[in-house]
Amino acid sequence: MHMEACAGQASSAHIVLVHGACLGGWSWFKVATRLRSAGHRVSTPDLAASGVDPRPLREVPTFRDYTKPLLDLLESLPSGEKVVLVGHSLGGVNVALACELFPEKIAAAVFVAAFMPDHRSPPSYVLEKFSSKKFVEGRTLDWMDTEFKPQDPEGKLPTSMLFGPLVTRAKFFQLCSPEDLTLGRSLMRVNSMFVDDLRLQPPHTEARYGSVRKAYVVFKDDHAIVEQFQRWMVHNYPVDEVMEIDGADHMALLSTPTELARCLADIAVKYAA
């Protein structure tokens, strides 16, 4: 991206950072530190069965259950307070749900290399498109040693997912330091993409989700949700602003945190003012 577009001016906003699948609020530690140093208030909630949340995945049967810690945070905000809501990876789907339920509490939604639903299709649409071999040039994620397992014989609970060491190194953390890779591997937890549940949900509405201002930050060296697919999502559901970061892998939260924090600070100042 052009760095002059992400200067991170001095102002204060409440920024809520939402993690991706198998991760936790910990994944934002570098970005959160930089944003707080710039004077912003930052929240990094752990979604259900993630980070240090004590619940096992089997106690989180739906995507809304998974999102509940974020929804509780938004519901607890004082009347009139608005946040800049940022989602990474699968966290974009959590952000979309939050926008649908609490549009009046969100100054802007920022999708960083994140799945971004539209308001025409069920929220599962972008996840299913991502997994489809029909996507342009077949550039879908090679899941490599990711483990997908049923949680119960009846198939009533969502299929569990855990990224293996090979896919983590090659597709998610390929530009991160060995230390960050070790940290990430040690803190990952079994999660789910909740596709079957999301397929049953109605599309988010134009009146609520569609009313929230949106920005997208493209990670140009992402080997997980590749740049081509990130740009397809923006084409599918245009946003108010698109930024991009060169040399950013899927875990740019760790590999290029200064650049990402500048982008988020820039967006926060612009939309939360």
PDB file of C-alpha atoms in Angstrom:
ATOM      1  CA  MET A   1       0.000   0.000   0.000  1.00  0.00           C
ATOM      2  CA  HIS A   2       1.029   3.644  -0.296  1.00  0.00           C
ATOM      3  CA  MET A   3       2.276   4.417   3.168  1.00  0.00           C
ATOM      4  CA  GLU A   4       1.378   8.086   2.969  1.00  0.00           C
ATOM      5  CA  ALA A   5      -2.257   6.951   2.952  1.00  0.00           C
ATOM      6  CA  CYS A   6      -1.813   5.360   6.356  1.00  0.00           C
ATOM      7  CA  ALA A   7      -0.183   8.024   8.445  1.00  0.00           C
ATOM      8  CA  GLY A   8      -2.201   7.270  11.584  1.00  0.00           C
ATOM      9  CA  GLN A   9      -3.126  10.786  12.677  1.00  0.00           C
ATOM     10  CA  ALA A  10      -3.513  11.723  16.329  1.00  0.00           C
ATOM     11  CA  SER A  11      -7.038  11.212  17.604  1.00  0.00           C
ATOM     12  CA  SER A  12      -8.800   8.742  19.847  1.00  0.00           C
ATOM     13  CA  ALA A  13     -11.289   6.004  18.972  1.00  0.00           C
ATOM     14  CA  HIS A  14     -12.498   2.766  20.528  1.00  0.00           C
ATOM     15  CA  ILE A  15     -11.240   0.017  18.226  1.00  0.00           C
ATOM     16  CA  VAL A  16     -12.487  -3.554  18.670  1.00  0.00           C
ATOM     17  CA  LEU A  17     -10.207  -6.183  17.088  1.00  0.00           C
ATOM     18  CA  VAL A  18     -11.830  -9.531  16.228  1.00  0.00           C
ATOM     19  CA  HIS A  19      -9.589 -12.556  15.671  1.00  0.00           C
ATOM     20  CA  GLY A  20      -9.854 -15.330  13.091  1.00  0.00           C
ATOM     21  CA  ALA A  21     -10.474 -19.066  13.338  1.00  0.00           C
ATOM     22  CA  CYS A  22      -8.323 -21.115  15.743  1.00  0.00           C
ATOM     23  CA  LEU A  23      -6.789 -17.898  17.101  1.00  0.00           C
ATOM     24  CA  GLY A  24      -7.722 -15.552  19.955  1.00  0.00           C
ATOM     25  CA  GLY A  25      -7.485 -11.947  21.035  1.00  0.00           C
ATOM     26  CA  TRP A  26      -3.786 -12.628  21.659  1.00  0.00           C
ATOM     27  CA  SER A  27      -3.158 -12.578  17.877  1.00  0.00           C
ATOM     28  CA  TRP A  28      -3.616  -8.792  17.932  1.00  0.00           C
ATOM     29  CA  PHE A  29      -1.016  -8.113  20.638  1.00  0.00           C
ATOM     30  CA  LYS A  30       1.408  -6.217  18.399  1.00  0.00           C
ATOM     31  CA  VAL A  31      -1.277  -4.167  16.639  1.00  0.00           C
ATOM     32  CA  ALA A  32      -3.149  -3.446  19.873  1.00  0.00           C
ATOM     33  CA  THR A  33       0.049  -2.211  21.535  1.00  0.00           C
ATOM     34  CA  ARG A  34       0.716   0.196  18.669  1.00  0.00           C
ATOM     35  CA  LEU A  35      -2.862   1.490  18.591  1.00  0.00           C
ATOM     36  CA  ARG A  36      -2.892   2.050  22.358  1.00  0.00           C
ATOM     37  CA  SER A  37       0.433   3.869  22.124  1.00  0.00           C
ATOM     38  CA  ALA A  38      -1.225   6.149  19.559  1.00  0.00           C
ATOM     39  CA  GLY A  39      -3.913   7.002  22.103  1.00  0.00           C
ATOM     40  CA  HIS A  40      -6.727   4.685  21.031  1.00  0.00           C
ATOM     41  CA  ARG A  41      -8.822   2.529  23.305  1.00  0.00           C
ATOM     42  CA  VAL A  42      -8.535  -1.085  22.125  1.00  0.00           C
ATOM     43  CA  SER A  43     -10.571  -4.202  22.939  1.00  0.00           C
ATOM     44  CA  THR A  44      -9.463  -7.682  21.810  1.00  0.00           C
ATOM     45  CA  PRO A  45     -12.233 -10.070  22.865  1.00  0.00           C
ATOM     46  CA  ASP A  46     -11.807 -13.828  22.769  1.00  0.00           C
ATOM     47  CA  LEU A  47     -14.697 -15.396  20.883  1.00  0.00           C
ATOM     48  CA  ALA A  48     -16.308 -18.489  22.407  1.00  0.00           C
ATOM     49  CA  ALA A  49     -13.970 -21.514  22.683  1.00  0.00           C
ATOM     50  CA  SER A  50     -11.072 -19.298  21.554  1.00  0.00           C
ATOM     51  CA  GLY A  51      -8.056 -17.761  23.254  1.00  0.00           C
ATOM     52  CA  VAL A  52      -8.539 -18.088  27.004  1.00  0.00           C
ATOM     53  CA  ASP A  53     -12.317 -18.521  26.797  1.00  0.00           C
ATOM     54  CA  PRO A  54     -12.884 -21.661  28.919  1.00  0.00           C
ATOM     55  CA  ARG A  55     -15.584 -23.281  26.783  1.00  0.00           C
ATOM     56  CA  PRO A  56     -14.772 -26.290  24.597  1.00  0.00           C
ATOM     57  CA  LEU A  57     -16.023 -26.155  21.017  1.00  0.00           C
ATOM     58  CA  ARG A  58     -18.749 -28.727  21.707  1.00  0.00           C
ATOM     59  CA  GLU A  59     -20.457 -26.136  23.919  1.00  0.00           C
ATOM     60  CA  VAL A  60     -20.604 -23.671  20.996  1.00  0.00           C
ATOM     61  CA  PRO A  61     -23.175 -25.184  18.618  1.00  0.00           C
ATOM     62  CA  THR A  62     -23.913 -22.127  16.441  1.00  0.00           C
ATOM     63  CA  PHE A  63     -22.049 -19.233  14.886  1.00  0.00           C
ATOM     64  CA  ARG A  64     -24.064 -16.812  16.989  1.00  0.00           C
ATOM     65  CA  ASP A  65     -22.950 -18.686  20.134  1.00  0.00           C
ATOM     66  CA  TYR A  66     -19.374 -18.389  18.865  1.00  0.00           C
ATOM     67  CA  THR A  67     -19.855 -14.627  18.351  1.00  0.00           C
ATOM     68  CA  LYS A  68     -21.578 -13.995  21.693  1.00  0.00           C
ATOM     69  CA  PRO A  69     -18.571 -12.486  23.535  1.00  0.00           C
ATOM     70  CA  LEU A  70     -18.349  -9.813  20.804  1.00  0.00           C
ATOM     71  CA  LEU A  71     -22.105  -9.212  20.854  1.00  0.00           C
ATOM     72  CA  ASP A  72     -22.034  -8.913  24.650  1.00  0.00           C
ATOM     73  CA  LEU A  73     -19.244  -6.341  24.411  1.00  0.00           C
ATOM     74  CA  LEU A  74     -21.239  -4.229  21.937  1.00  0.00           C
ATOM     75  CA  GLU A  75     -24.433  -4.542  23.964  1.00  0.00           C
ATOM     76  CA  SER A  76     -22.591  -3.286  27.065  1.00  0.00           C
ATOM     77  CA  LEU A  77     -21.398  -0.071  25.405  1.00  0.00           C
ATOM     78  CA  PRO A  78     -22.845   3.146  26.842  1.00  0.00           C
ATOM     79  CA  SER A  79     -25.668   4.653  24.817  1.00  0.00           C
ATOM     80  CA  GLY A  80     -24.300   6.723  21.969  1.00  0.00           C
ATOM     81  CA  GLU A  81     -20.808   5.181  21.969  1.00  0.00           C
ATOM     82  CA  LYS A  82     -19.626   3.846  18.616  1.00  0.00           C
ATOM     83  CA  VAL A  83     -16.662   1.607  17.890  1.00  0.00           C
ATOM     84  CA  VAL A  84     -14.501   0.865  14.887  1.00  0.00           C
ATOM     85  CA  LEU A  85     -14.978  -2.868  14.460  1.00  0.00           C
ATOM     86  CA  VAL A  86     -12.127  -4.784  12.814  1.00  0.00           C
ATOM     87  CA  GLY A  87     -12.301  -8.416  11.699  1.00  0.00           C
ATOM     88  CA  HIS A  88      -9.444 -10.642  10.520  1.00  0.00           C
ATOM     89  CA  SER A  89     -10.020 -13.760   8.398  1.00  0.00           C
ATOM     90  CA  LEU A  90     -13.134 -15.609   9.647  1.00  0.00           C
ATOM     91  CA  GLY A  91     -13.583 -12.666  12.028  1.00  0.00           C
ATOM     92  CA  GLY A  92     -15.103 -10.753   9.123  1.00  0.00           C
ATOM     93  CA  VAL A  93     -18.183 -12.957   9.385  1.00  0.00           C
ATOM     94  CA  ASN A  94     -18.440 -12.147  13.108  1.00  0.00           C
ATOM     95  CA  VAL A  95     -18.137  -8.450  12.267  1.00  0.00           C
ATOM     96  CA  ALA A  96     -20.924  -8.729   9.672  1.00  0.00           C
ATOM     97  CA  LEU A  97     -23.251 -10.350  12.218  1.00  0.00           C
ATOM     98  CA  ALA A  98     -22.415  -7.646  14.756  1.00  0.00           C
ATOM     99  CA  CYS A  99     -23.187  -4.944  12.171  1.00  0.00           C
ATOM    100  CA  GLU A 100     -26.551  -6.543  11.463  1.00  0.00           C
ATOM    101  CA  LEU A 101     -27.477  -6.639  15.152  1.00  0.00           C
ATOM    102  CA  PHE A 102     -25.898  -3.380  16.363  1.00  0.00           C
ATOM    103  CA  PRO A 103     -25.453  -1.017  13.377  1.00  0.00           C
ATOM    104  CA  GLU A 104     -26.023   2.019  15.610  1.00  0.00           C
ATOM    105  CA  LYS A 105     -22.981   1.079  17.714  1.00  0.00           C
ATOM    106  CA  ILE A 106     -20.506   0.759  14.840  1.00  0.00           C
ATOM    107  CA  ALA A 107     -18.805   3.791  13.288  1.00  0.00           C
ATOM    108  CA  ALA A 108     -17.106   1.624  10.670  1.00  0.00           C
ATOM    109  CA  ALA A 109     -16.424  -2.034   9.940  1.00  0.00           C
ATOM    110  CA  VAL A 110     -12.948  -2.935   8.724  1.00  0.00           C
ATOM    111  CA  PHE A 111     -12.246  -6.267   7.041  1.00  0.00           C
ATOM    112  CA  VAL A 112      -8.546  -7.192   7.069  1.00  0.00           C
ATOM    113  CA  ALA A 113      -7.892 -10.127   4.718  1.00  0.00           C
ATOM    114  CA  ALA A 114     -11.291 -11.193   6.007  1.00  0.00           C
ATOM    115  CA  PHE A 115     -14.340 -12.995   4.708  1.00  0.00           C
ATOM    116  CA  MET A 116     -16.934 -10.330   3.920  1.00  0.00           C
ATOM    117  CA  PRO A 117     -20.560 -11.414   3.430  1.00  0.00           C
ATOM    118  CA  ASP A 118     -22.922  -9.380   1.252  1.00  0.00           C
ATOM    119  CA  HIS A 119     -26.607  -8.662   1.910  1.00  0.00           C
ATOM    120  CA  ARG A 120     -27.937 -10.802  -0.933  1.00  0.00           C
ATOM    121  CA  SER A 121     -26.800 -14.293   0.072  1.00  0.00           C
ATOM    122  CA  PRO A 122     -26.611 -16.360   3.264  1.00  0.00           C
ATOM    123  CA  PRO A 123     -23.479 -15.500   5.272  1.00  0.00           C
ATOM    124  CA  SER A 124     -22.006 -18.878   4.266  1.00  0.00           C
ATOM    125  CA  TYR A 125     -21.766 -17.766   0.627  1.00  0.00           C
ATOM    126  CA  VAL A 126     -18.255 -16.294   0.736  1.00  0.00           C
ATOM    127  CA  LEU A 127     -16.960 -19.291   2.725  1.00  0.00           C
ATOM    128  CA  GLU A 128     -18.452 -21.752   0.240  1.00  0.00           C
ATOM    129  CA  LYS A 129     -17.157 -19.713  -2.713  1.00  0.00           C
ATOM    130  CA  PHE A 130     -13.703 -19.741  -1.096  1.00  0.00           C
ATOM    131  CA  SER A 131     -13.774 -23.528  -0.789  1.00  0.00           C
ATOM    132  CA  SER A 132     -15.092 -24.053  -4.311  1.00  0.00           C
ATOM    133  CA  LYS A 133     -12.708 -25.474  -6.887  1.00  0.00           C
ATOM    134  CA  LYS A 134     -14.618 -23.416  -9.468  1.00  0.00           C
ATOM    135  CA  PHE A 135     -13.073 -20.179  -8.262  1.00  0.00           C
ATOM    136  CA  VAL A 136     -10.969 -18.395 -10.886  1.00  0.00           C
ATOM    137  CA  GLU A 137      -7.866 -20.421 -11.809  1.00  0.00           C
ATOM    138  CA  GLY A 138      -8.669 -22.833  -8.983  1.00  0.00           C
ATOM    139  CA  ARG A 139      -6.713 -20.654  -6.559  1.00  0.00           C
ATOM    140  CA  THR A 140      -8.343 -21.953  -3.433  1.00  0.00           C
ATOM    141  CA  LEU A 141      -6.477 -22.728  -0.242  1.00  0.00           C
ATOM    142  CA  ASP A 142      -4.608 -26.022  -0.187  1.00  0.00           C
ATOM    143  CA  TRP A 143      -5.667 -27.124   3.309  1.00  0.00           C
ATOM    144  CA  MET A 144      -2.622 -29.451   3.524  1.00  0.00           C
ATOM    145  CA  ASP A 145      -2.547 -30.961   7.035  1.00  0.00           C
ATOM    146  CA  THR A 146      -5.590 -29.106   8.411  1.00  0.00           C
ATOM    147  CA  GLU A 147      -7.722 -31.522  10.441  1.00  0.00           C
ATOM    148  CA  PHE A 148     -11.485 -31.500   9.888  1.00  0.00           C
ATOM    149  CA  LYS A 149     -13.404 -33.814  12.201  1.00  0.00           C
ATOM    150  CA  PRO A 150     -17.050 -34.454  13.140  1.00  0.00           C
ATOM    151  CA  GLN A 151     -17.667 -33.668  16.801  1.00  0.00           C
ATOM    152  CA  ASP A 152     -20.529 -36.110  17.233  1.00  0.00           C
ATOM    153  CA  PRO A 153     -21.787 -39.235  15.399  1.00  0.00           C
ATOM    154  CA  GLU A 154     -25.082 -37.555  14.491  1.00  0.00           C
ATOM    155  CA  GLY A 155     -23.378 -34.563  12.893  1.00  0.00           C
ATOM    156  CA  LYS A 156     -25.456 -32.094  14.893  1.00  0.00           C
ATOM    157  CA  LEU A 157     -22.447 -30.138  16.112  1.00  0.00           C
ATOM    158  CA  PRO A 158     -20.321 -28.090  13.709  1.00  0.00           C
ATOM    159  CA  THR A 159     -17.353 -29.824  12.080  1.00  0.00           C
ATOM    160  CA  SER A 160     -14.191 -29.007  14.010  1.00  0.00           C
ATOM    161  CA  MET A 161     -11.097 -27.602  12.336  1.00  0.00           C
ATOM    162  CA  LEU A 162      -7.485 -27.266  13.429  1.00  0.00           C
ATOM    163  CA  PHE A 163      -4.650 -25.989  11.249  1.00  0.00           C
ATOM    164  CA  GLY A 164      -1.670 -28.320  11.137  1.00  0.00           C
ATOM    165  CA  PRO A 165       2.000 -27.263  11.364  1.00  0.00           C
ATOM    166  CA  LEU A 166       2.611 -27.492   7.605  1.00  0.00           C
ATOM    167  CA  VAL A 167      -0.301 -25.305   6.477  1.00  0.00           C
ATOM    168  CA  THR A 168       0.361 -22.877   9.335  1.00  0.00           C
ATOM    169  CA  ARG A 169       3.950 -22.329   8.215  1.00  0.00           C
ATOM    170  CA  ALA A 170       3.346 -22.327   4.458  1.00  0.00           C
ATOM    171  CA  LYS A 171       0.019 -20.495   4.101  1.00  0.00           C
ATOM    172  CA  PHE A 172      -0.558 -18.384   7.195  1.00  0.00           C
ATOM    173  CA  PHE A 173       2.755 -17.431   8.847  1.00  0.00           C
ATOM    174  CA  GLN A 174       5.174 -17.682   5.905  1.00  0.00           C
ATOM    175  CA  LEU A 175       6.554 -14.153   6.437  1.00  0.00           C
ATOM    176  CA  CYS A 176       6.411 -14.214  10.246  1.00  0.00           C
ATOM    177  CA  SER A 177       9.416 -14.695  12.514  1.00  0.00           C
ATOM    178  CA  PRO A 178      10.152 -18.209  13.799  1.00  0.00           C
ATOM    179  CA  GLU A 179       9.230 -16.931  17.261  1.00  0.00           C
ATOM    180  CA  ASP A 180       5.807 -15.748  16.114  1.00  0.00           C
ATOM    181  CA  LEU A 181       5.219 -19.054  14.358  1.00  0.00           C
ATOM    182  CA  THR A 182       6.070 -20.897  17.570  1.00  0.00           C
ATOM    183  CA  LEU A 183       3.739 -18.629  19.542  1.00  0.00           C
ATOM    184  CA  GLY A 184       0.930 -19.120  17.056  1.00  0.00           C
ATOM    185  CA  ARG A 185       1.277 -22.892  16.978  1.00  0.00           C
ATOM    186  CA  SER A 186       1.306 -23.115  20.778  1.00  0.00           C
ATOM    187  CA  LEU A 187      -1.833 -20.986  21.226  1.00  0.00           C
ATOM    188  CA  MET A 188      -4.049 -22.315  18.416  1.00  0.00           C
ATOM    189  CA  ARG A 189      -7.257 -24.077  19.454  1.00  0.00           C
ATOM    190  CA  VAL A 190      -9.727 -26.354  17.725  1.00  0.00           C
ATOM    191  CA  ASN A 191     -12.383 -24.220  16.033  1.00  0.00           C
ATOM    192  CA  SER A 192     -14.990 -24.392  13.262  1.00  0.00           C
ATOM    193  CA  MET A 193     -16.060 -22.368  10.234  1.00  0.00           C
ATOM    194  CA  PHE A 194     -19.730 -23.085  11.089  1.00  0.00           C
ATOM    195  CA  VAL A 195     -20.601 -23.336   7.387  1.00  0.00           C
ATOM    196  CA  ASP A 196     -23.651 -25.588   7.868  1.00  0.00           C
ATOM    197  CA  ASP A 197     -25.117 -23.223  10.457  1.00  0.00           C
ATOM    198  CA  LEU A 198     -24.333 -20.105   8.422  1.00  0.00           C
ATOM    199  CA  ARG A 199     -25.987 -21.684   5.366  1.00  0.00           C
ATOM    200  CA  LEU A 200     -29.280 -21.747   7.278  1.00  0.00           C
ATOM    201  CA  GLN A 201     -29.168 -18.054   8.197  1.00  0.00           C
ATOM    202  CA  PRO A 202     -30.958 -15.396   6.126  1.00  0.00           C
ATOM    203  CA  PRO A 203     -28.848 -12.789   4.345  1.00  0.00           C
ATOM    204  CA  HIS A 204     -27.935  -9.758   6.391  1.00  0.00           C
ATOM    205  CA  THR A 205     -30.059  -6.744   5.505  1.00  0.00           C
ATOM    206  CA  GLU A 206     -29.209  -3.682   3.474  1.00  0.00           C
ATOM    207  CA  ALA A 207     -30.981  -1.524   6.065  1.00  0.00           C
ATOM    208  CA  ARG A 208     -28.756  -2.670   8.940  1.00  0.00           C
ATOM    209  CA  TYR A 209     -25.522  -4.407   7.846  1.00  0.00           C
ATOM    210  CA  GLY A 210     -25.570  -2.481   4.579  1.00  0.00           C
ATOM    211  CA  SER A 211     -25.848   0.859   6.384  1.00  0.00           C
ATOM    212  CA  VAL A 212     -22.493   0.536   8.189  1.00  0.00           C
ATOM    213  CA  ARG A 213     -19.525   2.193   6.496  1.00  0.00           C
ATOM    214  CA  LYS A 214     -16.911  -0.346   5.491  1.00  0.00           C
ATOM    215  CA  ALA A 215     -13.238  -0.528   4.598  1.00  0.00           C
ATOM    216  CA  TYR A 216     -11.148  -3.451   3.372  1.00  0.00           C
ATOM    217  CA  VAL A 217      -7.417  -3.920   3.938  1.00  0.00           C
ATOM    218  CA  VAL A 218      -5.869  -6.251   1.349  1.00  0.00           C
ATOM    219  CA  PHE A 219      -2.846  -8.339   2.362  1.00  0.00           C
ATOM    220  CA  LYS A 220      -0.968  -8.703  -0.919  1.00  0.00           C
ATOM    221  CA  ASP A 221       1.186 -11.714   0.004  1.00  0.00           C
ATOM    222  CA  ASP A 222      -1.541 -13.713   1.714  1.00  0.00           C
ATOM    223  CA  HIS A 223      -1.246 -17.405   0.784  1.00  0.00           C
ATOM    224  CA  ALA A 224      -4.392 -18.368   2.722  1.00  0.00           C
ATOM    225  CA  ILE A 225      -7.101 -15.956   1.552  1.00  0.00           C
ATOM    226  CA  VAL A 226      -5.205 -14.911  -1.562  1.00  0.00           C
ATOM    227  CA  GLU A 227      -5.259 -11.325  -2.851  1.00  0.00           C
ATOM    228  CA  GLN A 228      -7.343 -12.394  -5.840  1.00  0.00           C
ATOM    229  CA  PHE A 229     -10.111 -13.691  -3.568  1.00  0.00           C
ATOM    230  CA  GLN A 230      -9.932 -10.653  -1.279  1.00  0.00           C
ATOM    231  CA  ARG A 231     -10.459  -8.418  -4.312  1.00  0.00           C
ATOM    232  CA  TRP A 232     -13.287 -10.645  -5.561  1.00  0.00           C
ATOM    233  CA  MET A 233     -15.096 -10.057  -2.251  1.00  0.00           C
ATOM    234  CA  VAL A 234     -14.675  -6.289  -2.617  1.00  0.00           C
ATOM    235  CA  HIS A 235     -16.006  -6.519  -6.182  1.00  0.00           C
ATOM    236  CA  ASN A 236     -18.905  -8.656  -4.943  1.00  0.00           C
ATOM    237  CA  TYR A 237     -19.727  -6.184  -2.160  1.00  0.00           C
ATOM    238  CA  PRO A 238     -18.119  -2.759  -2.712  1.00  0.00           C
ATOM    239  CA  VAL A 239     -16.842  -0.869   0.333  1.00  0.00           C
ATOM    240  CA  ASP A 240     -16.154   2.785   1.086  1.00  0.00           C
ATOM    241  CA  GLU A 241     -12.384   2.389   1.052  1.00  0.00           C
ATOM    242  CA  VAL A 242      -9.751  -0.185   0.076  1.00  0.00           C
ATOM    243  CA  MET A 243      -6.194  -0.138   1.394  1.00  0.00           C
ATOM    244  CA  GLU A 244      -3.425  -2.621   0.724  1.00  0.00           C
ATOM    245  CA  ILE A 245      -0.232  -3.705   2.427  1.00  0.00           C
ATOM    246  CA  ASP A 246       2.705  -5.102   0.464  1.00  0.00           C
ATOM    247  CA  GLY A 247       4.695  -7.902   2.061  1.00  0.00           C
ATOM    248  CA  ALA A 248       1.779  -8.877   4.285  1.00  0.00           C
ATOM    249  CA  ASP A 249       1.042 -12.573   4.754  1.00  0.00           C
ATOM    250  CA  HIS A 250      -2.220 -13.791   6.291  1.00  0.00           C
ATOM    251  CA  MET A 251      -0.801 -13.081   9.756  1.00  0.00           C
ATOM    252  CA  ALA A 252       0.171  -9.489   8.979  1.00  0.00           C
ATOM    253  CA  LEU A 253      -1.063  -8.869  12.517  1.00  0.00           C
ATOM    254  CA  LEU A 254       2.331 -10.305  13.482  1.00  0.00           C
ATOM    255  CA  SER A 255       4.498  -9.878  10.367  1.00  0.00           C
ATOM    256  CA  THR A 256       3.702  -6.230   9.461  1.00  0.00           C
ATOM    257  CA  PRO A 257       1.972  -4.875  12.583  1.00  0.00           C
ATOM    258  CA  THR A 258       3.201  -1.295  12.216  1.00  0.00           C
ATOM    259  CA  GLU A 259       1.746  -0.940   8.714  1.00  0.00           C
ATOM    260  CA  LEU A 260      -1.535  -2.568   9.754  1.00  0.00           C
ATOM    261  CA  ALA A 261      -1.851  -0.390  12.856  1.00  0.00           C
ATOM    262  CA  ARG A 262      -1.299   2.706  10.723  1.00  0.00           C
ATOM    263  CA  CYS A 263      -4.072   1.654   8.374  1.00  0.00           C
ATOM    264  CA  LEU A 264      -6.481   1.007  11.229  1.00  0.00           C
ATOM    265  CA  ALA A 265      -5.595   4.274  12.949  1.00  0.00           C
ATOM    266  CA  ASP A 266      -6.123   6.133   9.686  1.00  0.00           C
ATOM    267  CA  ILE A 267      -9.546   4.533   9.212  1.00  0.00           C
ATOM    268  CA  ALA A 268     -10.490   5.121  12.853  1.00  0.00           C
ATOM    269  CA  VAL A 269      -9.702   8.831  12.644  1.00  0.00           C
ATOM    270  CA  LYS A 270     -11.586   9.180   9.363  1.00  0.00           C
ATOM    271  CA  TYR A 271     -14.759   7.299  10.304  1.00  0.00           C
ATOM    272  CA  ALA A 272     -15.017   7.636  14.084  1.00  0.00           C
ATOM    273  CA  ALA A 273     -14.609  11.415  14.145  1.00  0.00           C
TER     274      ALA A 273
END
